[in-house]
Each structure stands twice: as structure tokens, then as C-alpha cells.
Amino acid sequence: MGAAMRRIHVGNALSAFGLGFTVPYLYVYVAQVRGLGAMTAGLVLAVFAVAALIVLPFAGRAIVRRGPLPVLLTALVTAAVGALSLGLASNATAVLLSAAALGAGQAVMQPALATMIVDCSSAETRSRAFATQFFLQNLGLGVGGLIGGHLVDATRASSFTLLFAIEAAMFLLLVVVMVTVRMPRSPRIEDAPAAAASAKGSWKQLLGNRAMVQLCVLGFVLFFACYGQFESGLSAYGVEAAGISTSALGTALAANTAMIVVAQFLVLRFVERRRRSRMIAVVGLIWAVAWIAAGYAGLGHGSQEMATAAFVSTYALFGLGEAMLSPTVAPLVADLAPRGMAGQYNSAFALVKQLALAVGPAVGGPMGASLHAPYIVTFLLFSLGITVLALRLGRRLTEAQDQPWRARSRVVTRGGAAEPVPAEA
């Protein structure tokens, strides 16, 4: 790992730490500590998603034109201002504006950091780089949430002000770290004719890439059926249908993080040597088993201990699938992007993720709380749909995109130098 990549990974960990540090406590802070009520607290959470949906379409173009580092620095300063303002805000207008700044900054960090990883990695190291990113993100979220939970006191607004001030300081520290990164020169619109032609109608060009469109559809289903259910539909289902206690729910979330931390690098070597599309298809089957376990927890007739064990297993199986996806999906987005357009493609995929995370809780929450059997059947079918969509995507990918290790092996055997394969349009 080069010096630039090490700093980028530090940036990923710090940004995730800041997110885990405050987001779990936003509702309590706005509704109770500031006394603004449940409706305003709900609007704050919605503002995060809306801000991301607004800025992400422009973030990709900015990354392509200016490079990922300037865009990342702008996003970090915006997020720092938003975090500090949120800690000081005392009325609904100030809280909503601060949340919009924080949400917009955090949303842009993701594609900017992903593009920096692409620029600082090769085809040989990219899967491992994204696996490390995912590992550090989950570690940062977990550590941030743990420390933040010990600092806050719902009876003292000053404890939350301190929390948001520390988050702002983390973002500014990340600015200092990122300023020292020396990025390799990557193509820009001004000096890459192919990229220039794409940038004039970048969204039209992206939508013309059928493989990327299929990957975006697949990505929406992935995030909708898994991440979009963690803290909404699945938790509501566990409490209402399976009688899961809040402590058991916390254990299930911890099992998910623990599985990712333990399994990430154990599965990496296995995943690296397999077709990416087939690995995503396997994840769909693993998640189908997870939903069957959840169905047993809430709809079976076993003891409460068995129901709790099945429910915790559901979250652990989701974690195993996530560990398999991290070295697969993000590198595939990068390999589908034409030269100089990684920022645009990363932003588009981040936009799809945000849409899924906005729609997922809205659909899954009410279903999980009241329509228990239809909820399980619906998301079991979505998981099987992941397998079908992944296999269909595999038929559209080139060998270098679906099996990059095999394409490199053939080049080495012939004694040549590997050349990047352009994305299929």
C-alpha cells in the first residue's frame, strides 16, 4: 500500500467514525434535547437523504472536471460547518439547514474517496483496496457509535454540542490529512478527448452503457433488500413478530459488524479468484437464507431462545454477504467507467444507493411492523432477484470486467503488458 492509499484509508475510517459518532443520536437530540418534537426529528433524517439526492448528480461532474481531492476537501469543510452548526442550533430552521449541510458533505465524500481509491490502485490491487475501505468504514462506524454513546447525556444539551464539535474536528483533521495526499495524474476533461466527449452528455453516455445500467438496477435491489431494512423494517419485524428485546437487537447489530470484521479478509482471496457476477449471485442466495432464518424467528413456533438465535443469525448472514460484496461491486463500477469518468460512475452508483436507502425504510418499516409474512416473502423474493440480476449482468460483462485476475494471468503468460479494457457501451 502506497502512502497516498494509506492516507485515503485513514480518511475513510475518520469519515465513518464521524458518521457513527452522531447519526445514531440525532433523533434524541432534535426531538428531546432541543425539544423540537418527533416530526422535526423525522424531517432532519429525511433532509439527510434529500440533500444527498440533490448534490450527488453534480458531484460526479465536479470530480471529473476538478479531480476527486478538491471535491473531497470542499465536502469535508461543508460537513464540518454543518456538524458544528447542528450542535449549536436551537430552532427548527437552524437544525434543518445544518442537517442539509452535513448530509450533503457526507454524501459527496463517498464517491470522492472511491474515485481516489481507483486513481491510486491498479487492477491487481483494487479489490483488496475496496475490501480494506469497507472494513475500516465498519470499524469506524462501530467505534464512533460506541464512544459517542458514552459521551452523550440526554439531560445536558452541552454533551451533544461537544459531540458535534468533535465530529466537526474530525472532518477538519481529515482535511489536514488529505491535503498531504499526492494523487497520481488521472485524465481530466481538458486533456482526455474520450472523457471530454463523454462529459458533454455524461449522464446520457452513462445511461447508454447497458452494463452500468444493469449494475445500477442490481445495486438498488441490493441496498433496498439489505441496508435499507437494518434499522427499519427488519428491526420492527424482530420486535413485533419475534418478540426480540432491545438488547437482543443490539446483539444482532453487533453480530453483523463482527461478521464483517472477522470475515472480510478471509473471504477476500476466495472472491478475488471467482467471477464477480457469480459472487454477487451467491450473495443473493446467502441473503435468501438470512430471510428464511428471519421468517423462522417471527413466524415459527420455536422457543424465544431459538427465535433470538435465528434473528441474530439473520444479521450475521447479511454481514457475510456484505463482506463478499465489498471487493466485488465497487471495483466493478470502476472497471465499467471509461477513462477519466470514474468520478461520474461512482457518483451515479452512490445516488442509486441513496435512493434505495430512502425507499427501503419507507416500504419495509410499515410492512415489518404489521404485515409479517408478506414482509418476509417480499424480501426473500428480492434476494433471489439479486441472484437472477447478477447472472444476467454477467452475460454483458467482458472477461476483464468479470474475471480481471484471469485476463491479467493471460497477459503475463504471453509476456505482454496489461492494457485497460474500455467499458462496454
CSV table of C-alpha atoms in Angstrom, one decimal:
chain,number,residue,atom,x,y,z
A,1,MET,CA,0.0,0.0,0.0
A,2,GLY,CA,1.4,3.4,-1.0
A,3,ALA,CA,1.5,6.5,1.1
A,4,ALA,CA,-1.4,8.0,-0.8
A,5,MET,CA,-3.6,4.9,-0.3
A,6,ARG,CA,-2.8,4.7,3.4
A,7,ARG,CA,-4.0,8.3,3.8
A,8,ILE,CA,-7.1,7.6,1.8
A,9,HIS,CA,-7.9,4.7,4.1
A,10,VAL,CA,-7.3,6.9,7.2
A,11,GLY,CA,-9.8,9.3,5.6
A,12,ASN,CA,-12.4,6.5,5.1
A,13,ALA,CA,-12.0,5.5,8.8
A,14,LEU,CA,-12.3,9.0,10.1
A,15,SER,CA,-15.3,9.9,8.0
A,16,ALA,CA,-17.1,6.7,9.1
A,17,PHE,CA,-16.1,7.4,12.7
A,18,GLY,CA,-17.7,10.9,12.5
A,19,LEU,CA,-20.9,9.4,11.0
A,20,GLY,CA,-21.2,6.7,13.7
A,21,PHE,CA,-20.3,9.3,16.3
A,22,THR,CA,-23.5,11.4,15.9
A,23,VAL,CA,-26.1,9.9,13.5
A,24,PRO,CA,-27.5,7.3,16.0
A,25,TYR,CA,-28.3,10.1,18.4
A,26,LEU,CA,-29.8,12.6,16.0
A,27,TYR,CA,-33.4,11.7,16.8
A,28,VAL,CA,-32.9,12.0,20.5
A,29,TYR,CA,-31.0,15.3,20.1
A,30,VAL,CA,-33.6,17.0,18.0
A,31,ALA,CA,-36.8,15.6,19.5
A,32,GLN,CA,-35.9,15.6,23.1
A,33,VAL,CA,-32.8,17.5,23.9
A,34,ARG,CA,-33.8,20.5,21.8
A,35,GLY,CA,-37.5,19.9,22.4
A,36,LEU,CA,-38.4,20.2,18.7
A,37,GLY,CA,-40.6,17.2,18.6
A,38,ALA,CA,-40.8,13.9,16.7
A,39,MET,CA,-41.9,15.5,13.4
A,40,THR,CA,-38.9,17.8,13.2
A,41,ALA,CA,-36.6,14.9,14.1
A,42,GLY,CA,-38.1,12.9,11.3
A,43,LEU,CA,-37.6,15.8,8.9
A,44,VAL,CA,-34.0,16.0,9.9
A,45,LEU,CA,-33.4,12.4,9.0
A,46,ALA,CA,-35.3,13.0,5.7
A,47,VAL,CA,-33.2,16.1,5.0
A,48,PHE,CA,-30.0,13.9,5.0
A,49,ALA,CA,-31.4,11.7,2.2
A,50,VAL,CA,-32.8,14.7,0.2
A,51,ALA,CA,-29.5,16.6,0.4
A,52,ALA,CA,-27.6,13.6,-0.8
A,53,LEU,CA,-30.0,13.1,-3.8
A,54,ILE,CA,-29.6,16.8,-4.7
A,55,VAL,CA,-25.8,17.1,-4.6
A,56,LEU,CA,-24.8,13.7,-6.0
A,57,PRO,CA,-25.8,14.3,-9.6
A,58,PHE,CA,-23.5,17.3,-9.6
A,59,ALA,CA,-20.7,15.7,-7.6
A,60,GLY,CA,-19.7,13.3,-10.3
A,61,ARG,CA,-19.3,16.0,-12.9
A,62,ALA,CA,-17.2,18.1,-10.4
A,63,ILE,CA,-15.0,15.1,-9.7
A,64,VAL,CA,-14.4,14.5,-13.4
A,65,ARG,CA,-13.7,18.2,-14.1
A,66,ARG,CA,-11.7,19.1,-11.0
A,67,GLY,CA,-10.4,15.8,-9.6
A,68,PRO,CA,-11.6,14.0,-6.5
A,69,LEU,CA,-9.3,15.7,-4.0
A,70,PRO,CA,-10.6,19.3,-4.3
A,71,VAL,CA,-14.2,18.0,-4.3
A,72,LEU,CA,-13.5,15.9,-1.2
A,73,LEU,CA,-11.9,18.9,0.6
A,74,THR,CA,-15.0,21.0,-0.2
A,75,ALA,CA,-17.3,18.3,1.1
A,76,LEU,CA,-15.3,18.0,4.3
A,77,VAL,CA,-15.4,21.7,5.1
A,78,THR,CA,-19.1,21.7,4.3
A,79,ALA,CA,-19.7,18.7,6.6
A,80,ALA,CA,-17.6,20.3,9.4
A,81,VAL,CA,-19.7,23.5,9.2
A,82,GLY,CA,-22.9,21.5,9.2
A,83,ALA,CA,-21.9,19.4,12.2
A,84,LEU,CA,-20.8,22.4,14.3
A,85,SER,CA,-23.9,24.4,13.4
A,86,LEU,CA,-26.1,21.4,14.3
A,87,GLY,CA,-24.5,21.2,17.7
A,88,LEU,CA,-25.3,24.9,18.3
A,89,ALA,CA,-28.8,25.0,16.6
A,90,SER,CA,-31.7,25.6,18.9
A,91,ASN,CA,-34.7,26.1,16.5
A,92,ALA,CA,-36.1,24.0,13.7
A,93,THR,CA,-34.9,26.2,10.8
A,94,ALA,CA,-31.3,26.2,12.0
A,95,VAL,CA,-31.4,22.4,12.7
A,96,LEU,CA,-32.7,21.6,9.2
A,97,LEU,CA,-30.2,23.9,7.4
A,98,SER,CA,-27.4,22.4,9.4
A,99,ALA,CA,-28.5,18.9,8.7
A,100,ALA,CA,-28.7,19.7,5.0
A,101,ALA,CA,-25.0,20.9,5.0
A,102,LEU,CA,-23.9,17.9,7.0
A,103,GLY,CA,-25.8,15.4,4.8
A,104,ALA,CA,-24.6,17.0,1.6
A,105,GLY,CA,-21.0,16.9,2.7
A,106,GLN,CA,-21.1,13.3,3.9
A,107,ALA,CA,-22.8,12.2,0.6
A,108,VAL,CA,-20.1,13.7,-1.6
A,109,MET,CA,-17.3,12.2,0.5
A,110,GLN,CA,-18.3,8.6,-0.6
A,111,PRO,CA,-17.8,8.9,-4.4
A,112,ALA,CA,-14.8,11.3,-4.0
A,113,LEU,CA,-12.9,8.8,-1.7
A,114,ALA,CA,-13.9,5.9,-4.0
A,115,THR,CA,-12.5,7.7,-7.0
A,116,MET,CA,-9.3,8.4,-5.1
A,117,ILE,CA,-9.0,4.7,-4.5
A,118,VAL,CA,-9.5,4.0,-8.2
A,119,ASP,CA,-6.8,6.5,-9.1
A,120,CYS,CA,-4.3,5.2,-6.6
A,121,SER,CA,-4.9,1.5,-7.2
A,122,SER,CA,-4.3,-0.9,-10.1
A,123,ALA,CA,-6.5,-3.7,-11.5
A,124,GLU,CA,-4.4,-6.1,-9.3
A,125,THR,CA,-4.9,-4.2,-6.1
A,126,ARG,CA,-8.3,-2.6,-6.5
A,127,SER,CA,-10.4,-5.4,-4.9
A,128,ARG,CA,-8.2,-5.5,-1.9
A,129,ALA,CA,-8.3,-1.7,-1.6
A,130,PHE,CA,-12.1,-1.6,-1.6
A,131,ALA,CA,-12.3,-4.5,0.9
A,132,THR,CA,-10.0,-2.6,3.2
A,133,GLN,CA,-12.1,0.5,2.8
A,134,PHE,CA,-15.3,-1.4,3.7
A,135,PHE,CA,-13.5,-3.0,6.7
A,136,LEU,CA,-12.4,0.4,8.0
A,137,GLN,CA,-15.7,2.0,7.4
A,138,ASN,CA,-17.5,-0.6,9.6
A,139,LEU,CA,-14.8,-0.4,12.2
A,140,GLY,CA,-15.1,3.4,12.3
A,141,LEU,CA,-18.9,3.3,12.5
A,142,GLY,CA,-18.8,0.8,15.4
A,143,VAL,CA,-16.1,2.6,17.3
A,144,GLY,CA,-17.7,6.0,16.7
A,145,GLY,CA,-21.1,4.8,17.9
A,146,LEU,CA,-19.6,3.2,21.0
A,147,ILE,CA,-17.7,6.3,22.1
A,148,GLY,CA,-20.5,8.7,21.2
A,149,GLY,CA,-22.9,6.7,23.3
A,150,HIS,CA,-20.7,7.1,26.3
A,151,LEU,CA,-20.4,10.9,25.8
A,152,VAL,CA,-24.0,11.9,25.4
A,153,ASP,CA,-26.4,12.7,28.2
A,154,ALA,CA,-30.0,13.4,27.2
A,155,THR,CA,-30.3,15.7,30.2
A,156,ARG,CA,-27.5,18.0,29.1
A,157,ALA,CA,-27.5,19.8,25.7
A,158,SER,CA,-23.9,20.6,26.2
A,159,SER,CA,-22.9,17.0,25.9
A,160,PHE,CA,-24.4,16.9,22.3
A,161,THR,CA,-22.7,20.2,21.5
A,162,LEU,CA,-19.5,18.5,22.4
A,163,LEU,CA,-20.3,15.5,20.3
A,164,PHE,CA,-21.0,17.5,17.2
A,165,ALA,CA,-17.9,19.7,17.8
A,166,ILE,CA,-15.7,16.6,18.0
A,167,GLU,CA,-17.3,15.4,14.7
A,168,ALA,CA,-16.5,18.7,13.1
A,169,ALA,CA,-12.9,18.5,14.4
A,170,MET,CA,-12.7,15.0,12.8
A,171,PHE,CA,-13.7,16.4,9.4
A,172,LEU,CA,-11.1,19.2,9.7
A,173,LEU,CA,-8.4,16.8,10.8
A,174,LEU,CA,-9.3,14.8,7.7
A,175,VAL,CA,-8.8,17.9,5.6
A,176,VAL,CA,-5.2,18.2,7.0
A,177,VAL,CA,-4.6,14.5,6.2
A,178,MET,CA,-6.0,14.7,2.7
A,179,VAL,CA,-4.1,17.9,1.8
A,180,THR,CA,-0.9,15.8,2.1
A,181,VAL,CA,-2.1,13.2,-0.4
A,182,ARG,CA,-0.2,13.2,-3.7
A,183,MET,CA,-2.6,11.9,-6.2
A,184,PRO,CA,-1.3,10.3,-9.5
A,185,ARG,CA,-2.3,12.2,-12.5
A,186,SER,CA,-5.6,11.0,-13.9
A,187,PRO,CA,-7.3,12.1,-17.1
A,188,ARG,CA,-9.4,15.2,-17.0
A,189,ILE,CA,-11.9,16.6,-19.4
A,190,GLU,CA,-9.4,19.1,-20.7
A,191,ASP,CA,-6.7,16.6,-21.6
A,192,ALA,CA,-8.6,13.4,-22.5
A,193,PRO,CA,-10.7,13.6,-25.7
A,194,ALA,CA,-12.7,10.5,-24.9
A,195,ALA,CA,-13.5,11.8,-21.5
A,196,ALA,CA,-14.4,15.2,-23.0
A,197,ALA,CA,-16.9,13.7,-25.3
A,198,SER,CA,-18.4,11.8,-22.5
A,199,ALA,CA,-18.6,14.7,-20.2
A,200,LYS,CA,-20.7,16.9,-22.5
A,201,GLY,CA,-23.5,14.4,-22.2
A,202,SER,CA,-22.2,12.4,-19.2
A,203,TRP,CA,-25.5,11.2,-18.0
A,204,LYS,CA,-26.6,10.3,-21.5
A,205,GLN,CA,-23.4,8.4,-22.0
A,206,LEU,CA,-23.7,6.6,-18.7
A,207,LEU,CA,-27.3,5.6,-19.4
A,208,GLY,CA,-26.1,4.3,-22.8
A,209,ASN,CA,-23.8,1.8,-21.0
A,210,ARG,CA,-26.1,-1.1,-20.6
A,211,ALA,CA,-23.9,-3.0,-18.3
A,212,MET,CA,-23.7,0.0,-15.9
A,213,VAL,CA,-27.5,0.5,-16.1
A,214,GLN,CA,-27.9,-3.2,-15.2
A,215,LEU,CA,-25.4,-2.8,-12.3
A,216,CYS,CA,-27.3,0.2,-11.0
A,217,VAL,CA,-30.6,-1.8,-11.0
A,218,LEU,CA,-28.8,-4.6,-9.3
A,219,GLY,CA,-27.3,-2.1,-6.8
A,220,PHE,CA,-30.7,-0.6,-6.0
A,221,VAL,CA,-32.1,-4.1,-5.2
A,222,LEU,CA,-29.0,-4.9,-3.1
A,223,PHE,CA,-29.3,-1.8,-0.9
A,224,PHE,CA,-33.1,-1.9,-0.8
A,225,ALA,CA,-33.2,-5.6,0.4
A,226,CYS,CA,-30.4,-5.4,2.9
A,227,TYR,CA,-29.1,-2.0,4.1
A,228,GLY,CA,-32.5,-0.3,3.7
A,229,GLN,CA,-34.0,-2.8,6.2
A,230,PHE,CA,-31.4,-2.9,9.0
A,231,GLU,CA,-32.7,-0.2,11.2
A,232,SER,CA,-36.3,0.0,9.9
A,233,GLY,CA,-38.3,-3.0,8.6
A,234,LEU,CA,-36.1,-5.8,10.0
A,235,SER,CA,-35.8,-4.3,13.5
A,236,ALA,CA,-39.6,-3.6,13.6
A,237,TYR,CA,-40.3,-7.1,12.4
A,238,GLY,CA,-38.0,-8.5,15.1
A,239,VAL,CA,-39.6,-6.6,17.9
A,240,GLU,CA,-43.2,-7.1,16.8
A,241,ALA,CA,-43.2,-10.6,15.2
A,242,ALA,CA,-40.4,-12.3,17.0
A,243,GLY,CA,-40.6,-10.6,20.4
A,244,ILE,CA,-36.9,-9.6,20.2
A,245,SER,CA,-35.7,-7.4,23.1
A,246,THR,CA,-33.8,-4.2,22.5
A,247,SER,CA,-30.7,-5.8,24.0
A,248,ALA,CA,-31.0,-8.7,21.5
A,249,LEU,CA,-31.5,-6.3,18.7
A,250,GLY,CA,-28.2,-4.6,19.7
A,251,THR,CA,-26.6,-8.1,19.8
A,252,ALA,CA,-27.8,-8.7,16.3
A,253,LEU,CA,-26.3,-5.4,15.0
A,254,ALA,CA,-23.1,-6.3,16.8
A,255,ALA,CA,-23.1,-9.8,15.1
A,256,ASN,CA,-23.4,-8.1,11.7
A,257,THR,CA,-20.3,-5.9,12.4
A,258,ALA,CA,-18.4,-8.7,13.9
A,259,MET,CA,-19.0,-10.9,10.9
A,260,ILE,CA,-17.7,-8.2,8.6
A,261,VAL,CA,-14.6,-7.6,10.7
A,262,VAL,CA,-13.8,-11.3,11.0
A,263,ALA,CA,-14.8,-12.5,7.5
A,264,GLN,CA,-13.7,-9.6,5.3
A,265,PHE,CA,-10.1,-10.7,4.6
A,266,LEU,CA,-10.9,-14.4,5.0
A,267,VAL,CA,-13.3,-14.3,2.0
A,268,LEU,CA,-11.3,-11.9,0.0
A,269,ARG,CA,-8.9,-14.4,-1.6
A,270,PHE,CA,-11.8,-16.7,-2.4
A,271,VAL,CA,-13.8,-13.8,-4.0
A,272,GLU,CA,-10.8,-12.4,-5.9
A,273,ARG,CA,-10.4,-15.7,-7.9
A,274,ARG,CA,-14.1,-16.0,-8.9
A,275,ARG,CA,-16.4,-14.3,-11.4
A,276,ARG,CA,-17.7,-11.1,-9.9
A,277,SER,CA,-21.2,-11.7,-11.2
A,278,ARG,CA,-21.3,-15.2,-9.7
A,279,MET,CA,-20.1,-13.9,-6.4
A,280,ILE,CA,-22.9,-11.3,-6.3
A,281,ALA,CA,-25.4,-14.1,-7.3
A,282,VAL,CA,-24.1,-16.2,-4.3
A,283,VAL,CA,-24.7,-13.2,-2.0
A,284,GLY,CA,-28.3,-13.2,-3.2
A,285,LEU,CA,-28.6,-16.9,-2.1
A,286,ILE,CA,-27.0,-16.2,1.3
A,287,TRP,CA,-29.4,-13.4,1.9
A,288,ALA,CA,-32.3,-15.6,0.9
A,289,VAL,CA,-31.2,-18.0,3.7
A,290,ALA,CA,-31.0,-15.0,6.0
A,291,TRP,CA,-34.6,-14.0,5.3
A,292,ILE,CA,-35.7,-17.7,5.8
A,293,ALA,CA,-34.0,-17.5,9.3
A,294,ALA,CA,-35.8,-14.3,10.0
A,295,GLY,CA,-39.1,-15.9,8.9
A,296,TYR,CA,-38.5,-18.7,11.4
A,297,ALA,CA,-37.7,-16.2,14.2
A,298,GLY,CA,-41.0,-14.4,13.8
A,299,LEU,CA,-43.3,-17.0,12.2
A,300,GLY,CA,-42.0,-20.3,13.6
A,301,HIS,CA,-43.2,-22.0,16.7
A,302,GLY,CA,-39.9,-22.4,18.5
A,303,SER,CA,-38.8,-21.1,21.9
A,304,GLN,CA,-37.9,-17.5,22.4
A,305,GLU,CA,-34.2,-18.5,22.7
A,306,MET,CA,-34.4,-20.2,19.2
A,307,ALA,CA,-36.2,-17.2,17.8
A,308,THR,CA,-33.5,-14.8,19.1
A,309,ALA,CA,-30.7,-17.1,17.8
A,310,ALA,CA,-32.3,-17.2,14.3
A,311,PHE,CA,-32.7,-13.4,14.3
A,312,VAL,CA,-29.1,-12.8,15.3
A,313,SER,CA,-28.1,-15.3,12.6
A,314,THR,CA,-30.0,-13.2,10.0
A,315,TYR,CA,-27.8,-10.2,10.7
A,316,ALA,CA,-24.7,-12.3,10.7
A,317,LEU,CA,-25.5,-13.8,7.3
A,318,PHE,CA,-26.2,-10.3,6.0
A,319,GLY,CA,-22.7,-9.4,7.2
A,320,LEU,CA,-21.1,-12.3,5.3
A,321,GLY,CA,-22.8,-11.2,2.1
A,322,GLU,CA,-21.6,-7.6,2.7
A,323,ALA,CA,-18.0,-8.9,3.1
A,324,MET,CA,-18.3,-10.6,-0.2
A,325,LEU,CA,-19.7,-7.6,-2.0
A,326,SER,CA,-17.2,-5.0,-0.9
A,327,PRO,CA,-14.3,-6.4,-3.1
A,328,THR,CA,-16.7,-7.0,-5.9
A,329,VAL,CA,-19.2,-4.3,-6.7
A,330,ALA,CA,-17.2,-1.1,-6.2
A,331,PRO,CA,-14.2,-2.3,-8.3
A,332,LEU,CA,-16.8,-3.4,-11.0
A,333,VAL,CA,-18.2,0.2,-11.1
A,334,ALA,CA,-14.6,1.5,-11.6
A,335,ASP,CA,-13.9,-1.1,-14.4
A,336,LEU,CA,-17.1,-0.2,-16.2
A,337,ALA,CA,-16.2,3.5,-16.3
A,338,PRO,CA,-14.5,4.9,-19.4
A,339,ARG,CA,-11.1,6.6,-19.0
A,340,GLY,CA,-11.4,9.6,-16.8
A,341,MET,CA,-15.1,9.0,-15.9
A,342,ALA,CA,-14.7,7.1,-12.6
A,343,GLY,CA,-16.0,10.0,-10.6
A,344,GLN,CA,-19.2,10.2,-12.6
A,345,TYR,CA,-19.8,6.5,-12.3
A,346,ASN,CA,-19.1,6.4,-8.6
A,347,SER,CA,-21.5,9.3,-8.0
A,348,ALA,CA,-24.2,7.7,-10.1
A,349,PHE,CA,-23.9,4.5,-8.1
A,350,ALA,CA,-23.9,6.4,-4.8
A,351,LEU,CA,-27.1,8.1,-6.0
A,352,VAL,CA,-28.7,4.7,-6.6
A,353,LYS,CA,-27.6,3.7,-3.1
A,354,GLN,CA,-29.2,6.8,-1.5
A,355,LEU,CA,-32.5,6.2,-3.4
A,356,ALA,CA,-32.6,2.6,-2.1
A,357,LEU,CA,-31.8,3.8,1.4
A,358,ALA,CA,-34.6,6.3,1.2
A,359,VAL,CA,-37.2,4.0,-0.2
A,360,GLY,CA,-36.2,0.9,1.8
A,361,PRO,CA,-37.3,2.1,5.2
A,362,ALA,CA,-40.4,3.7,3.9
A,363,VAL,CA,-41.6,0.4,2.4
A,364,GLY,CA,-40.1,-2.0,4.8
A,365,GLY,CA,-40.9,-0.2,8.1
A,366,PRO,CA,-44.7,-0.5,7.9
A,367,MET,CA,-44.6,-4.0,6.4
A,368,GLY,CA,-42.1,-5.3,9.0
A,369,ALA,CA,-44.2,-3.9,11.9
A,370,SER,CA,-47.6,-5.2,10.8
A,371,LEU,CA,-47.5,-7.5,7.6
A,372,HIS,CA,-45.1,-10.1,9.0
A,373,ALA,CA,-45.5,-12.9,6.5
A,374,PRO,CA,-45.8,-10.7,3.4
A,375,TYR,CA,-42.7,-8.8,4.6
A,376,ILE,CA,-40.6,-12.0,4.7
A,377,VAL,CA,-41.8,-13.3,1.4
A,378,THR,CA,-41.3,-10.0,-0.3
A,379,PHE,CA,-37.7,-9.6,0.7
A,380,LEU,CA,-36.9,-13.3,0.2
A,381,LEU,CA,-38.0,-12.8,-3.4
A,382,PHE,CA,-35.9,-9.6,-3.7
A,383,SER,CA,-32.9,-11.7,-2.5
A,384,LEU,CA,-33.5,-14.3,-5.2
A,385,GLY,CA,-33.9,-11.5,-7.6
A,386,ILE,CA,-30.4,-10.4,-6.8
A,387,THR,CA,-29.1,-13.8,-8.0
A,388,VAL,CA,-31.1,-13.6,-11.2
A,389,LEU,CA,-30.0,-10.0,-11.9
A,390,ALA,CA,-26.3,-10.8,-11.2
A,391,LEU,CA,-26.3,-13.8,-13.6
A,392,ARG,CA,-27.9,-11.6,-16.3
A,393,LEU,CA,-25.3,-8.9,-15.7
A,394,GLY,CA,-22.5,-11.5,-16.1
A,395,ARG,CA,-23.6,-12.1,-19.7
A,396,ARG,CA,-23.0,-8.5,-20.6
A,397,LEU,CA,-19.5,-8.1,-18.9
A,398,THR,CA,-16.3,-8.6,-20.7
A,399,GLU,CA,-13.8,-11.1,-19.3
A,400,ALA,CA,-11.6,-8.3,-18.0
A,401,GLN,CA,-14.6,-6.9,-16.1
A,402,ASP,CA,-16.0,-10.1,-14.7
A,403,GLN,CA,-12.7,-12.0,-14.2
A,404,PRO,CA,-9.9,-9.4,-14.1
A,405,TRP,CA,-7.4,-11.9,-12.5
A,406,ARG,CA,-7.8,-14.3,-15.4
A,407,ALA,CA,-7.3,-11.6,-18.0
A,408,ARG,CA,-4.1,-10.4,-16.2
A,409,SER,CA,-2.8,-14.0,-16.0
A,410,ARG,CA,-3.2,-14.4,-19.8
A,411,VAL,CA,-1.3,-11.2,-20.4
A,412,VAL,CA,1.5,-12.3,-18.2
A,413,THR,CA,1.7,-15.7,-19.8
A,414,ARG,CA,2.0,-14.1,-23.2
A,415,GLY,CA,4.7,-11.8,-21.9
A,416,GLY,CA,2.8,-8.6,-22.6
A,417,ALA,CA,1.7,-5.6,-20.6
A,418,ALA,CA,-1.8,-5.4,-19.4
A,419,GLU,CA,-3.9,-2.7,-21.0
A,420,PRO,CA,-7.2,-1.4,-19.5
A,421,VAL,CA,-10.3,-2.6,-21.3
A,422,PRO,CA,-12.8,0.1,-22.1
A,423,ALA,CA,-16.3,-0.2,-20.7
A,424,GLU,CA,-18.9,-1.7,-22.9
A,425,ALA,CA,-21.4,0.9,-24.1
